[in-house]
């Protein structure tokens, strides 16, 4: 069997296996990043034009690109619709970026921890991952400068707003400093913002790309966290030097994104009813966050520390007594509890034990306390075993 | 600007530029492969479950996979639903196959001519294209054996039914011989069948994969030519040794295919109203084929030869006096006529002058004769210039 060299790096996806196990209805899952079913908006399809059944443009629907560009400009991103491409979920942006930049051994700069599925696709293409530790307000800037002095990464991939998995939101000062560093060293920025709209304290900060003066950039977002993930509609906005390459790569990947989802997204983006929906959604998730934090305080105060997430979908726990949290998984699933071990979110998993990513958006509130209690008991049992 | 090595092979897509030029409403286009708008079926969305808005499985919707497997078994393909993956249009199958097999310099076996967008993605990943000439009943089997004796291709990519661009349909004997050769040399088959259902003479032949005994295989199809391309729903069926790898590649490409299109496809696949729709569709396109052939006979008899296509969407013309048909494009567009030069359908374009691919499904019948007449005049003018 003569597969490509890259297939040797095609890892079994831990999250796939966990999510498969979490399909059993009795499982209390903190593992995925699913929206709450009750908050999926009712959508109408009756007015969709028949002509949308035909092939469309690789760039995406013109009206949707205009609406997305207007939204981005309101955030401070200097762009027009010609720089916007609709993609088949923002995961596709990572695939296109990997194709554009990564050969075997290409250095890239990532946060530690970072989004697991980004790590997977970048490593599949053979990236050599240089990492910068995340702190409460953003990346360690001293470490970042040091990395940029010592390496020449093809790009930096950052998730500055309610990061997955850490829930960190970069401060405005941190964003400005990161932009200045990337300009200084001429490093392209890929800024991934799936959670920007899910802010619980109303706070916000400008996208980092809006602060770049000379570096190239790709900004990517999605409607999956705010409307319907099943639409598979995301978007990227790129500096004009990158766009033509990304467009050809998009065309060869899947010709264009499905037009049904694009049409539905257009019914929402930039409208008053979307703004109202987002307010309701953030209130709802803030409530879930609060309930989750209460359960954590009851059962995990002695076991772990965490920062209360101001947005997004996850708590990121740091165990006071570190252990390889992947070893907890079988015991947790035996107790009908699923969670995401922290290790796969690091380019070097074995050097980064002792974190858990817990999703708070999707769990049934009636089973929340029981689930957290069982998970705590699994951690306690592992500590006892460790001590024995 | 440090792009990946593969980007140096990211060609400007001629077809993108032609299709962009063909957007002007006054242009009579024979260039694309679009279904006729009047034959896009009216579809209903009212009954679609709200739950389809949530994230779905990377494999695709279970019920759709079952329906596709049943259809494939009816064609003679020994498979079950676990081997079926829904993809975001069958173009995505080519992307996944390229990732699975192709490193820089990997040899692959292709028909000459072959599907232009397949050539693009395979070459983007660095494939070294070994080609076998197509004849009226299938590939030149002597040449194919010779290539397999001299090379070790990672896979053979074939389009045996109403091939794009040549409209060739392999005979059953040719299919059997190809299957035996691939088994003998242990070469994986990727069989692409977007046009299988569009048969005008009712004739058919079994998929080649159904005749394989030991070789690995991927079979791929789509609803884009029979229902609505805008859904972006295709599928692949793979031998069990390949499926797990393809699944992980699918997950990292776009998580899963949009569920709206999958639900719509499921309303049709395997149903009586789909069979009725296909009968109507084939009758309609047969009529368009006949009208097109009349126009060709009127204006092109002295200029080119062709075989009447028994299915699919294209006529493939061979000029009696060969010339580089790419050089005709500007003159044709100046006459408001668009067509596809034949050269980009060959791995070695400069060694294969003198073909035109003409789409007959999408042209307005009222403008057909005028368009063909103008195209013929462009060819005549080029011949005069050549002679001068």
XYZ file of C-alpha atoms in Angstrom:
776
model
C 0.000 0.000 0.000
C 1.782 3.133 -1.222
C 0.163 6.092 0.526
C 1.627 9.575 0.554
C 4.301 10.419 3.098
C 1.844 12.737 4.889
C -0.489 9.864 5.723
C 2.124 8.633 8.215
C 1.180 11.756 10.197
C -2.581 11.164 9.916
C -3.273 10.467 13.548
C -6.231 8.694 14.943
C -8.361 11.564 16.123
C -8.914 11.263 19.857
C -11.830 13.680 19.677
C -13.559 11.567 17.024
C -13.377 8.550 19.274
C -14.584 10.480 22.299
C -17.471 12.025 20.379
C -18.410 8.588 19.030
C -18.473 7.243 22.596
C -20.485 10.289 23.678
C -23.253 9.389 21.197
C -24.722 6.956 23.719
C -27.736 8.821 25.149
C -26.813 8.016 28.736
C -23.439 9.775 28.421
C -23.080 13.222 29.997
C -20.736 14.886 27.540
C -18.500 17.868 28.180
C -16.385 16.830 25.209
C -17.646 18.527 22.046
C -18.231 22.171 21.170
C -21.866 21.898 20.176
C -24.402 24.707 20.413
C -27.381 24.023 22.673
C -30.143 22.467 20.564
C -32.755 24.741 22.168
C -30.881 27.791 20.858
C -30.754 26.716 17.221
C -32.914 29.384 15.599
C -35.998 28.442 13.626
C -35.179 29.253 10.035
C -37.398 29.664 6.979
C -36.677 28.142 3.609
C -39.857 29.001 1.729
C -38.456 32.104 0.003
C -35.223 30.544 -1.227
C -34.890 31.148 -4.998
C -34.924 28.016 -7.172
C -31.931 29.380 -9.108
C -29.702 28.628 -6.104
C -29.825 24.986 -7.160
C -27.424 25.787 -10.015
C -23.614 25.872 -9.701
C -22.343 29.005 -7.985
C -19.151 31.023 -7.811
C -16.076 29.717 -5.989
C -15.813 33.042 -4.145
C -19.319 32.678 -2.705
C -22.583 34.557 -3.190
C -21.924 38.227 -4.018
C -24.553 39.600 -1.605
C -23.223 37.502 1.266
C -19.662 38.631 0.565
C -20.845 42.240 0.691
C -22.639 41.696 4.003
C -19.627 39.958 5.552
C -17.287 42.719 4.376
C -19.561 45.348 5.925
C -19.538 43.457 9.244
C -15.745 43.175 9.125
C -15.325 46.881 8.411
C -17.496 47.621 11.445
C -14.950 45.635 13.494
C -12.138 47.787 12.104
C -10.902 45.489 9.339
C -10.022 47.527 6.268
C -11.453 45.352 3.498
C -13.988 45.091 0.709
C -16.139 42.278 -0.640
C -13.499 41.261 -3.181
C -11.354 40.035 -0.283
C -14.126 37.858 1.186
C -14.490 34.171 0.339
C -17.273 31.948 1.631
C -15.868 28.600 2.819
C -17.429 25.276 3.811
C -17.067 25.974 7.533
C -14.013 27.754 8.916
C -12.234 24.390 9.191
C -11.812 24.732 5.427
C -9.825 27.938 5.907
C -7.265 25.872 7.811
C -7.109 23.328 4.982
C -6.593 26.076 2.395
C -3.958 27.795 4.545
C -2.112 24.490 5.040
C -2.032 23.972 1.277
C -0.884 27.540 0.675
C 1.964 27.510 3.176
C 3.036 24.153 4.537
C 5.623 21.786 3.127
C 7.279 19.135 5.248
C 9.384 20.980 7.803
C 7.775 24.423 7.320
C 7.861 26.311 10.609
C 4.624 27.863 11.883
C 3.905 29.755 15.093
C 1.054 28.588 17.344
C -0.329 29.316 20.783
C 0.187 26.650 23.462
C -2.461 25.329 23.847
C -4.205 25.730 20.480
C -7.187 24.370 18.560
C -6.739 20.620 18.208
C -8.129 20.318 14.660
C -5.820 23.113 13.468
C -2.867 21.257 14.935
C -4.023 18.110 13.140
C -4.272 19.609 9.658
C -1.081 21.675 9.983
C 0.855 18.633 11.208
C -0.689 16.461 8.479
C 0.931 18.765 5.923
C 4.234 18.434 7.792
C 4.444 21.678 9.796
C 7.155 22.132 12.408
C 5.214 23.782 15.254
C 6.889 26.613 17.174
C 4.756 27.540 20.199
C 4.237 30.513 22.470
C 2.645 30.005 25.910
C -0.693 31.691 26.499
C -1.138 33.877 29.569
C -4.310 35.450 30.969
C -4.176 38.509 28.662
C -2.665 36.901 25.576
C 0.582 35.252 24.465
C 3.846 35.652 26.375
C 5.238 38.553 24.364
C 8.828 38.052 25.449
C 8.685 34.447 24.311
C 6.983 35.491 21.083
C 9.727 37.971 20.191
C 12.334 35.360 21.026
C 10.674 32.792 18.746
C 10.451 35.317 15.921
C 14.112 36.206 16.334
C 15.140 32.555 16.230
C 12.720 31.195 13.618
C 11.134 32.220 10.357
C 7.560 30.857 10.607
C 5.460 30.868 7.428
C 2.571 32.174 9.501
C 1.289 32.680 13.035
C -2.059 31.014 13.779
C -3.870 32.748 16.651
C -7.347 32.561 18.216
C -7.408 35.808 20.201
C -11.048 35.900 21.313
C -12.294 33.251 23.791
C -9.640 30.864 22.607
C -10.332 27.180 22.103
C -9.421 25.508 24.444
C -8.165 28.048 27.011
C -11.006 30.642 26.802
C -8.310 33.359 26.895
C -9.284 36.710 25.392
C -6.305 38.835 24.369
C -6.394 42.370 25.796
C -6.313 45.254 23.333
C -2.725 46.000 24.418
C -1.718 42.424 23.718
C -3.355 42.568 20.283
C -1.525 45.777 19.437
C 1.779 44.294 20.571
C 1.224 41.097 18.560
C 0.368 43.103 15.433
C 3.513 45.203 15.849
C 5.668 42.065 16.260
C 4.216 40.391 13.153
C 4.749 43.575 11.135
C 8.310 43.883 12.442
C 9.221 40.311 11.468
C 7.076 40.180 8.323
C 5.082 37.141 9.437
C 1.629 36.412 7.991
C -1.222 36.215 10.534
C -4.055 33.687 10.394
C -6.626 34.954 12.903
C -9.396 32.496 13.763
C -12.481 34.002 15.399
C -15.339 31.493 15.718
C -16.338 32.761 19.168
C -16.176 36.563 18.784
C -19.954 37.026 18.969
C -20.334 34.853 22.089
C -19.290 37.509 24.614
C -20.865 37.388 28.090
C -19.553 40.650 29.555
C -20.134 42.803 26.507
C -16.398 43.440 26.294
C -14.652 43.286 22.980
C -11.391 44.134 21.311
C -10.466 44.749 17.703
C -9.300 41.905 15.485
C -5.500 41.775 15.361
C -5.535 41.966 11.570
C -7.060 45.447 11.835
C -3.829 46.578 13.511
C -1.422 45.166 10.920
C 0.371 47.685 8.724
C 2.453 45.542 6.369
C 2.086 41.831 7.178
C -0.199 39.623 5.059
C -3.250 38.164 6.764
C -6.221 35.811 6.705
C -9.134 36.427 9.054
C -11.687 33.630 9.419
C -15.100 33.338 11.032
C -18.225 31.229 10.877
C -21.962 31.141 11.498
C -21.633 27.715 13.136
C -21.563 29.008 16.711
C -24.338 31.566 16.321
C -26.746 30.161 13.727
C -26.567 26.553 12.540
C -23.377 24.505 12.240
C -25.196 22.077 9.927
C -25.207 24.788 7.228
C -21.385 24.444 6.955
C -20.916 28.108 6.135
C -17.854 30.025 7.216
C -15.805 32.749 5.582
C -12.332 34.076 5.229
C -11.127 37.570 4.480
C -7.583 37.855 3.168
C -5.108 40.541 2.251
C -5.206 41.110 -1.522
C -1.845 39.403 -2.118
C -3.177 36.086 -0.766
C -6.729 36.051 -2.107
C -6.107 34.810 -5.695
C -4.127 31.808 -4.427
C -6.745 30.936 -1.822
C -9.463 31.181 -4.456
C -7.783 28.647 -6.733
C -7.225 26.333 -3.798
C -10.900 26.674 -2.836
C -11.970 25.833 -6.368
C -9.874 22.680 -6.450
C -11.090 21.638 -2.980
C -14.871 21.644 -3.589
C -15.696 24.110 -6.443
C -17.831 26.261 -4.117
C -19.710 26.201 -0.812
C -23.308 24.993 -0.821
C -25.671 27.833 -1.775
C -28.534 26.852 0.561
C -26.470 27.588 3.649
C -25.120 30.758 2.054
C -28.625 31.970 1.344
C -29.721 31.239 4.904
C -26.674 33.023 6.353
C -27.540 36.047 4.225
C -31.001 36.190 5.822
C -29.251 36.900 9.151
C -25.859 38.611 8.741
C -26.135 42.332 9.391
C -29.845 42.291 10.296
C -31.681 43.488 13.391
C -33.123 40.030 14.074
C -29.601 38.589 14.057
C -28.494 41.191 16.619
C -31.498 40.293 18.776
C -30.748 36.593 18.418
C -27.141 37.162 19.505
C -28.256 39.047 22.621
C -30.569 36.166 23.573
C -27.886 33.610 22.804
C -25.230 35.345 24.926
C -27.656 35.675 27.844
C -28.509 32.007 27.579
C -24.894 30.856 27.465
C -23.935 33.214 30.296
C -26.539 31.398 32.384
C -25.083 28.049 31.413
C -21.587 29.297 32.206
C -22.707 30.429 35.669
C -24.413 27.132 36.448
C -21.356 25.255 35.252
C -19.057 27.337 37.407
C -21.216 26.623 40.458
C -20.947 22.904 39.829
C -17.178 23.219 39.375
C -16.861 25.176 42.620
C -18.772 22.459 44.446
C -16.823 19.499 43.083
C -13.515 20.750 41.663
C -12.305 23.551 43.987
C -9.792 21.282 45.664
C -8.740 19.596 42.418
C -8.218 22.312 39.829
C -7.949 26.003 39.041
C -9.595 27.893 36.193
C -10.478 31.334 34.933
C -14.138 32.059 34.435
C -14.628 32.297 30.644
C -15.994 35.664 29.497
C -17.176 34.116 26.258
C -16.976 31.071 24.041
C -18.022 27.555 24.956
C -15.345 26.108 27.260
C -13.843 25.949 30.725
C -10.128 25.110 30.782
C -9.129 23.404 34.015
C -5.609 23.043 35.342
C -5.227 20.197 37.820
C -3.409 21.083 41.032
C -1.748 17.659 40.904
C -0.892 17.172 37.227
C -1.396 13.841 35.541
C -1.859 12.674 31.948
C -5.581 13.364 31.606
C -5.828 10.966 28.642
C -5.499 8.187 31.201
C -8.758 9.387 32.834
C -10.825 8.828 29.745
C -11.717 5.158 30.061
C -12.710 5.553 33.697
C -14.825 8.609 32.889
C -16.607 6.886 29.998
C -17.241 3.883 32.277
C -19.054 6.405 34.498
C -20.942 7.729 31.433
C -19.007 10.998 31.410
C -17.107 12.359 28.395
C -14.583 15.222 28.446
C -11.608 16.403 26.358
C -8.155 15.698 27.767
C -5.896 18.750 27.469
C -2.849 17.047 25.986
C -3.986 16.902 22.316
C -4.291 20.707 22.300
C -0.509 20.993 22.570
C 2.036 20.428 19.798
C 3.996 18.503 22.450
C 1.304 16.583 24.377
C 3.643 14.661 26.638
C 5.184 17.843 27.994
C 1.791 19.324 28.852
C -0.120 17.149 31.271
C -2.855 18.168 33.643
C -5.514 20.137 31.725
C -9.143 19.337 30.909
C -11.357 21.133 28.405
C -14.988 21.132 29.480
C -17.796 22.350 27.227
C -20.604 24.131 29.057
C -22.987 24.966 26.199
C -24.475 21.582 25.393
C -24.943 19.637 28.634
C -28.482 19.107 29.900
C -28.716 21.355 33.030
C -30.545 18.580 34.873
C -27.501 16.311 34.516
C -24.777 18.932 34.918
C -24.098 18.513 38.617
C -24.078 14.729 38.444
C -21.704 14.778 35.500
C -19.213 17.140 37.135
C -19.435 15.158 40.389
C -18.617 11.911 38.585
C -15.757 13.524 36.692
C -14.303 14.827 39.966
C -14.526 11.348 41.463
C -12.593 9.966 38.475
C -9.835 12.542 39.048
C -9.773 11.766 42.785
C -9.486 8.038 42.136
C -6.576 8.656 39.746
C -4.809 10.776 42.357
C -5.206 7.988 44.921
C -3.790 5.526 42.433
C -0.914 7.919 41.692
C -0.173 8.235 45.402
C -0.324 4.488 45.997
C 6.511 35.651 0.485
C 7.208 32.043 1.555
C 4.454 29.877 0.069
C 4.593 26.108 -0.069
C 6.450 24.432 -2.901
C 3.120 23.147 -4.306
C 1.874 26.718 -4.919
C 4.400 26.994 -7.747
C 2.181 24.436 -9.517
C -1.058 26.318 -8.773
C -1.938 27.290 -12.314
C -4.239 30.019 -13.366
C -7.376 28.114 -14.202
C -8.259 28.684 -17.813
C -11.779 27.437 -17.214
C -12.312 29.974 -14.403
C -11.369 32.766 -16.757
C -13.565 31.456 -19.552
C -16.526 30.985 -17.243
C -16.019 34.495 -15.874
C -16.066 35.857 -19.428
C -19.148 33.733 -20.148
C -21.076 35.492 -17.355
C -21.909 38.335 -19.728
C -25.531 37.699 -20.730
C -24.871 38.216 -24.430
C -22.315 35.382 -24.498
C -23.392 32.062 -26.028
C -21.496 29.632 -23.845
C -20.542 26.059 -24.704
C -17.840 26.209 -22.046
C -19.184 24.988 -18.696
C -20.893 21.763 -17.691
C -24.041 23.271 -16.224
C -27.411 21.541 -16.081
C -30.214 23.272 -17.954
C -31.989 25.636 -15.537
C -35.405 24.476 -16.744
C -34.571 20.923 -15.623
C -33.602 21.798 -12.055
C -36.349 20.011 -10.101
C -38.619 21.949 -7.772
C -37.666 20.819 -4.291
C -39.487 21.119 -0.975
C -37.847 22.215 2.258
C -40.851 22.468 4.544
C -40.426 19.041 6.137
C -36.718 19.325 6.914
C -36.132 18.563 10.615
C -34.795 21.463 12.701
C -32.236 19.096 14.271
C -30.299 19.083 10.980
C -29.009 22.509 11.974
C -26.683 20.864 14.507
C -23.223 19.453 13.711
C -23.363 16.099 11.931
C -21.131 13.106 11.387
C -18.054 13.274 9.146
C -19.222 10.112 7.381
C -22.529 11.730 6.383
C -26.149 11.097 7.341
C -26.714 7.404 8.130
C -29.948 7.101 6.122
C -28.352 8.682 3.048
C -25.353 6.355 3.312
C -27.733 3.383 3.421
C -29.627 4.620 0.362
C -26.413 5.216 -1.600
C -25.065 1.783 -0.666
C -28.295 0.144 -1.851
C -28.043 2.005 -5.179
C -24.413 0.933 -5.563
C -25.228 -2.700 -4.824
C -27.892 -2.542 -7.531
C -25.077 -1.537 -9.934
C -23.063 -4.571 -8.889
C -20.747 -2.922 -6.349
C -20.257 -5.222 -3.382
C -20.458 -2.731 -0.480
C -22.369 -1.689 2.598
C -23.202 1.684 4.147
C -20.065 1.654 6.305
C -18.022 2.117 3.121
C -20.020 5.168 1.977
C -18.959 8.714 2.767
C -20.921 11.804 1.794
C -18.600 14.476 0.381
C -19.003 18.159 -0.482
C -19.406 17.454 -4.193
C -17.369 14.757 -5.911
C -14.586 17.274 -6.509
C -13.815 16.738 -2.811
C -13.162 13.052 -3.472
C -10.307 14.131 -5.739
C -8.909 16.393 -3.015
C -9.049 13.578 -0.438
C -7.485 11.095 -2.873
C -4.682 13.550 -3.676
C -3.939 13.923 0.035
C -4.037 10.171 0.554
C -1.718 9.259 -2.295
C 0.270 12.062 -3.842
C 3.692 13.327 -2.843
C 5.883 15.282 -5.212
C 6.852 12.863 -7.982
C 4.219 10.213 -7.221
C 3.218 8.493 -10.436
C -0.488 8.201 -11.258
C -2.245 6.760 -14.302
C -4.757 8.906 -16.204
C -6.753 8.795 -19.406
C -5.688 11.153 -22.183
C -7.721 13.319 -22.260
C -9.046 13.498 -18.688
C -11.105 15.775 -16.434
C -9.318 19.113 -16.231
C -10.041 19.793 -12.540
C -8.722 16.345 -11.591
C -5.527 17.075 -13.464
C -5.271 20.400 -11.616
C -5.579 18.995 -8.082
C -3.384 15.958 -8.773
C -0.685 18.144 -10.311
C -0.997 20.650 -7.463
C 0.034 17.875 -5.076
C 2.975 17.066 -7.360
C 1.785 14.013 -9.305
C 3.783 12.696 -12.223
C 1.053 11.902 -14.769
C 1.358 8.707 -16.822
C -1.316 8.650 -19.526
C -3.143 6.100 -21.660
C -4.883 7.217 -24.880
C -8.645 6.832 -25.000
C -10.229 5.020 -27.931
C -13.904 4.681 -28.883
C -14.547 1.718 -26.537
C -12.180 2.622 -23.702
C -8.468 3.005 -23.055
C -5.814 1.539 -25.361
C -5.294 -1.721 -23.472
C -1.924 -2.485 -25.032
C -0.645 0.921 -23.949
C -2.179 0.444 -20.516
C -0.381 -2.856 -19.935
C 2.849 -1.310 -21.140
C 2.495 1.632 -18.717
C 1.769 -0.733 -15.845
C 4.809 -2.828 -16.697
C 7.049 0.224 -16.818
C 5.607 2.272 -13.945
C 4.212 1.794 -10.468
C 1.343 4.323 -10.294
C -0.206 4.975 -6.866
C -3.616 4.822 -8.529
C -5.426 4.889 -11.855
C -8.043 7.633 -12.204
C -10.697 6.728 -14.790
C -14.063 8.147 -15.897
C -15.510 5.172 -17.787
C -19.062 6.392 -18.415
C -19.611 9.355 -20.771
C -16.168 10.649 -19.976
C -15.441 14.319 -19.499
C -14.309 15.633 -21.967
C -14.358 12.868 -24.604
C -17.884 11.426 -23.976
C -16.355 7.933 -24.359
C -18.249 5.106 -22.676
C -16.091 2.053 -21.999
C -17.592 -1.176 -23.318
C -18.213 -3.977 -20.830
C -15.297 -5.912 -22.341
C -13.012 -2.916 -21.845
C -14.144 -2.566 -18.219
C -13.453 -6.227 -17.554
C -10.018 -5.972 -19.134
C -9.153 -2.840 -17.148
C -10.248 -4.497 -13.891
C -8.117 -7.536 -14.646
C -5.083 -5.364 -15.410
C -5.442 -3.359 -12.185
C -5.793 -6.569 -10.176
C -2.774 -8.069 -11.915
C -0.567 -5.075 -11.155
C -2.106 -4.279 -7.764
C -3.015 -0.707 -8.686
C -5.779 1.161 -6.824
C -8.675 2.408 -8.975
C -10.396 5.751 -8.538
C -13.541 5.530 -10.667
C -15.368 8.822 -11.222
C -18.979 8.534 -12.413
C -20.775 11.875 -12.421
C -22.602 11.130 -15.681
C -23.710 7.496 -15.228
C -27.403 8.412 -14.923
C -27.402 10.644 -18.025
C -27.698 7.852 -20.590
C -29.558 8.598 -23.854
C -29.678 5.128 -25.409
C -30.589 3.239 -22.241
C -27.328 1.318 -22.490
C -25.227 0.804 -19.437
C -22.268 -1.201 -18.190
C -21.165 -2.187 -14.708
C -18.800 0.021 -12.728
C -15.221 -1.196 -13.096
C -14.821 -1.445 -9.316
C -17.497 -4.152 -9.312
C -15.114 -6.324 -11.356
C -12.046 -5.901 -9.137
C -11.005 -8.933 -7.137
C -8.022 -7.714 -5.115
C -7.146 -4.103 -5.954
C -8.216 -1.282 -3.608
C -10.740 1.194 -4.959
C -12.670 4.432 -4.561
C -15.899 4.937 -6.500
C -17.322 8.464 -6.589
C -20.607 9.959 -7.750
C -22.738 13.034 -7.256
C -26.271 14.430 -7.397
C -24.967 17.573 -9.138
C -25.818 16.436 -12.665
C -29.239 14.978 -11.873
C -30.649 17.077 -9.020
C -29.063 20.358 -7.952
C -25.343 21.154 -8.109
C -25.896 24.003 -5.633
C -26.503 21.402 -2.885
C -22.798 20.398 -3.104
C -23.520 16.772 -2.280
C -21.494 13.942 -3.703
C -20.357 10.630 -2.286
C -17.544 8.159 -2.347
C -17.555 4.438 -1.685
C -14.204 2.904 -0.819
C -12.718 -0.496 -0.174
C -12.534 -1.079 3.597
C -8.737 -0.673 3.726
C -8.986 2.933 2.474
C -12.088 4.176 4.255
C -10.617 5.036 7.704
C -7.894 7.185 6.130
C -10.354 8.979 3.854
C -12.618 9.639 6.827
C -9.886 11.377 8.818
C -8.937 13.419 5.768
C -12.585 14.408 5.304
C -12.840 15.484 8.927
C -9.771 17.694 8.659
C -10.986 19.164 5.345
C -14.404 20.490 6.432
C -15.681 18.390 9.417
C -18.702 17.184 7.444
C -20.852 17.981 4.410
C -23.773 20.358 4.831
C -26.825 18.527 6.167
C -29.437 20.494 4.189
C -28.182 19.150 0.892
C -27.830 15.663 2.358
C -31.432 15.746 3.541
C -32.638 16.904 0.133
C -30.634 14.194 -1.648
C -32.215 11.614 0.646
C -35.693 12.735 -0.498
C -34.742 11.534 -4.005
C -32.139 8.738 -3.985
C -33.782 5.364 -4.511
C -37.329 6.732 -4.938
C -39.842 6.327 -7.730
C -40.063 10.100 -8.318
C -36.281 10.198 -8.787
C -36.494 7.427 -11.406
C -39.245 9.383 -13.179
C -37.210 12.584 -13.001
C -34.198 10.798 -14.533
C -36.295 9.503 -17.431
C -37.551 13.027 -18.144
C -34.060 14.455 -17.786
C -32.485 11.971 -20.188
C -35.229 12.587 -22.762
C -34.688 16.318 -22.470
C -30.914 16.111 -22.858
C -31.224 13.643 -25.719
C -33.272 16.285 -27.508
C -30.635 18.909 -26.803
C -27.927 16.527 -28.011
C -29.818 15.929 -31.273
C -30.351 19.638 -31.904
C -26.692 20.301 -31.154
C -25.559 17.600 -33.525
C -27.712 19.090 -36.313
C -26.067 22.456 -35.788
C -22.634 20.837 -35.839
C -23.447 18.970 -39.028
C -24.499 22.215 -40.647
C -21.485 24.272 -39.621
C -18.652 21.913 -38.627
C -18.809 18.913 -41.025
C -15.904 20.200 -43.057
C -13.916 21.336 -40.024
C -14.045 18.551 -37.451
C -14.998 14.989 -36.614
C -16.820 13.742 -33.523
C -18.688 10.771 -32.104
C -22.275 11.377 -31.115
C -22.332 11.241 -27.302
C -24.640 8.524 -25.899
C -24.751 10.329 -22.546
C -23.232 13.061 -20.445
C -23.073 16.738 -21.329
C -20.397 17.208 -23.984
C -19.382 16.912 -27.617
C -15.657 16.399 -28.170
C -14.538 17.718 -31.542
C -11.306 16.847 -33.307
C -10.282 19.439 -35.888
C -9.331 18.054 -39.276
C -6.566 20.683 -39.453
C -5.124 20.740 -35.927
C -4.194 24.005 -34.266
C -3.765 25.176 -30.671
C -7.415 25.827 -29.829
C -6.424 28.088 -26.931
C -5.488 30.619 -29.568
C -9.132 30.703 -30.754
C -10.477 31.862 -27.432
C -10.040 35.613 -27.737
C -11.572 35.673 -31.194
C -14.494 33.536 -30.049
C -15.168 35.727 -27.011
C -15.001 38.795 -29.253
C -17.865 37.120 -31.169
C -19.671 36.481 -27.842
C -19.023 32.738 -28.008
C -17.344 30.734 -25.230
C -16.008 27.167 -25.508
C -13.399 24.968 -23.808
C -10.128 24.442 -25.653
C -9.074 20.800 -25.552
C -5.457 21.286 -24.526
C -5.987 21.728 -20.741
C -7.603 18.262 -20.592
C -4.223 16.691 -21.343
C -1.309 16.249 -18.962
C 0.837 17.450 -21.861
C -1.241 20.228 -23.480
C 1.320 21.267 -26.065
C 1.462 17.761 -27.533
C -2.310 17.585 -27.929
C -3.623 20.350 -30.122
C -6.833 20.419 -32.092
C -9.749 19.456 -29.822
C -12.728 21.456 -28.561
C -15.093 20.490 -25.759
C -18.606 21.797 -26.364
C -21.341 21.584 -23.740
C -24.810 20.952 -25.161
C -26.950 20.932 -21.990
C -27.030 24.601 -21.078
C -27.200 26.664 -24.277
C -30.442 28.434 -25.082
C -31.855 26.481 -28.101
C -32.835 29.763 -29.760
C -29.159 30.804 -29.863
C -27.608 27.414 -30.544
C -27.306 27.648 -34.305
C -25.948 31.187 -34.237
C -23.363 30.224 -31.604
C -22.092 27.182 -33.497
C -22.025 29.179 -36.728
C -19.907 31.913 -35.151
C -17.563 29.350 -33.597
C -17.095 27.692 -36.978
C -16.280 31.056 -38.524
C -13.621 31.624 -35.853
C -12.027 28.251 -36.706
C -12.189 29.034 -40.426
C -10.531 32.408 -39.907
C -7.731 30.759 -37.891
C -7.164 28.216 -40.653
C -6.895 31.004 -43.197
C -4.398 32.781 -40.960
C -2.469 29.518 -40.552
C -2.373 29.031 -44.304
C -1.228 32.590 -44.948
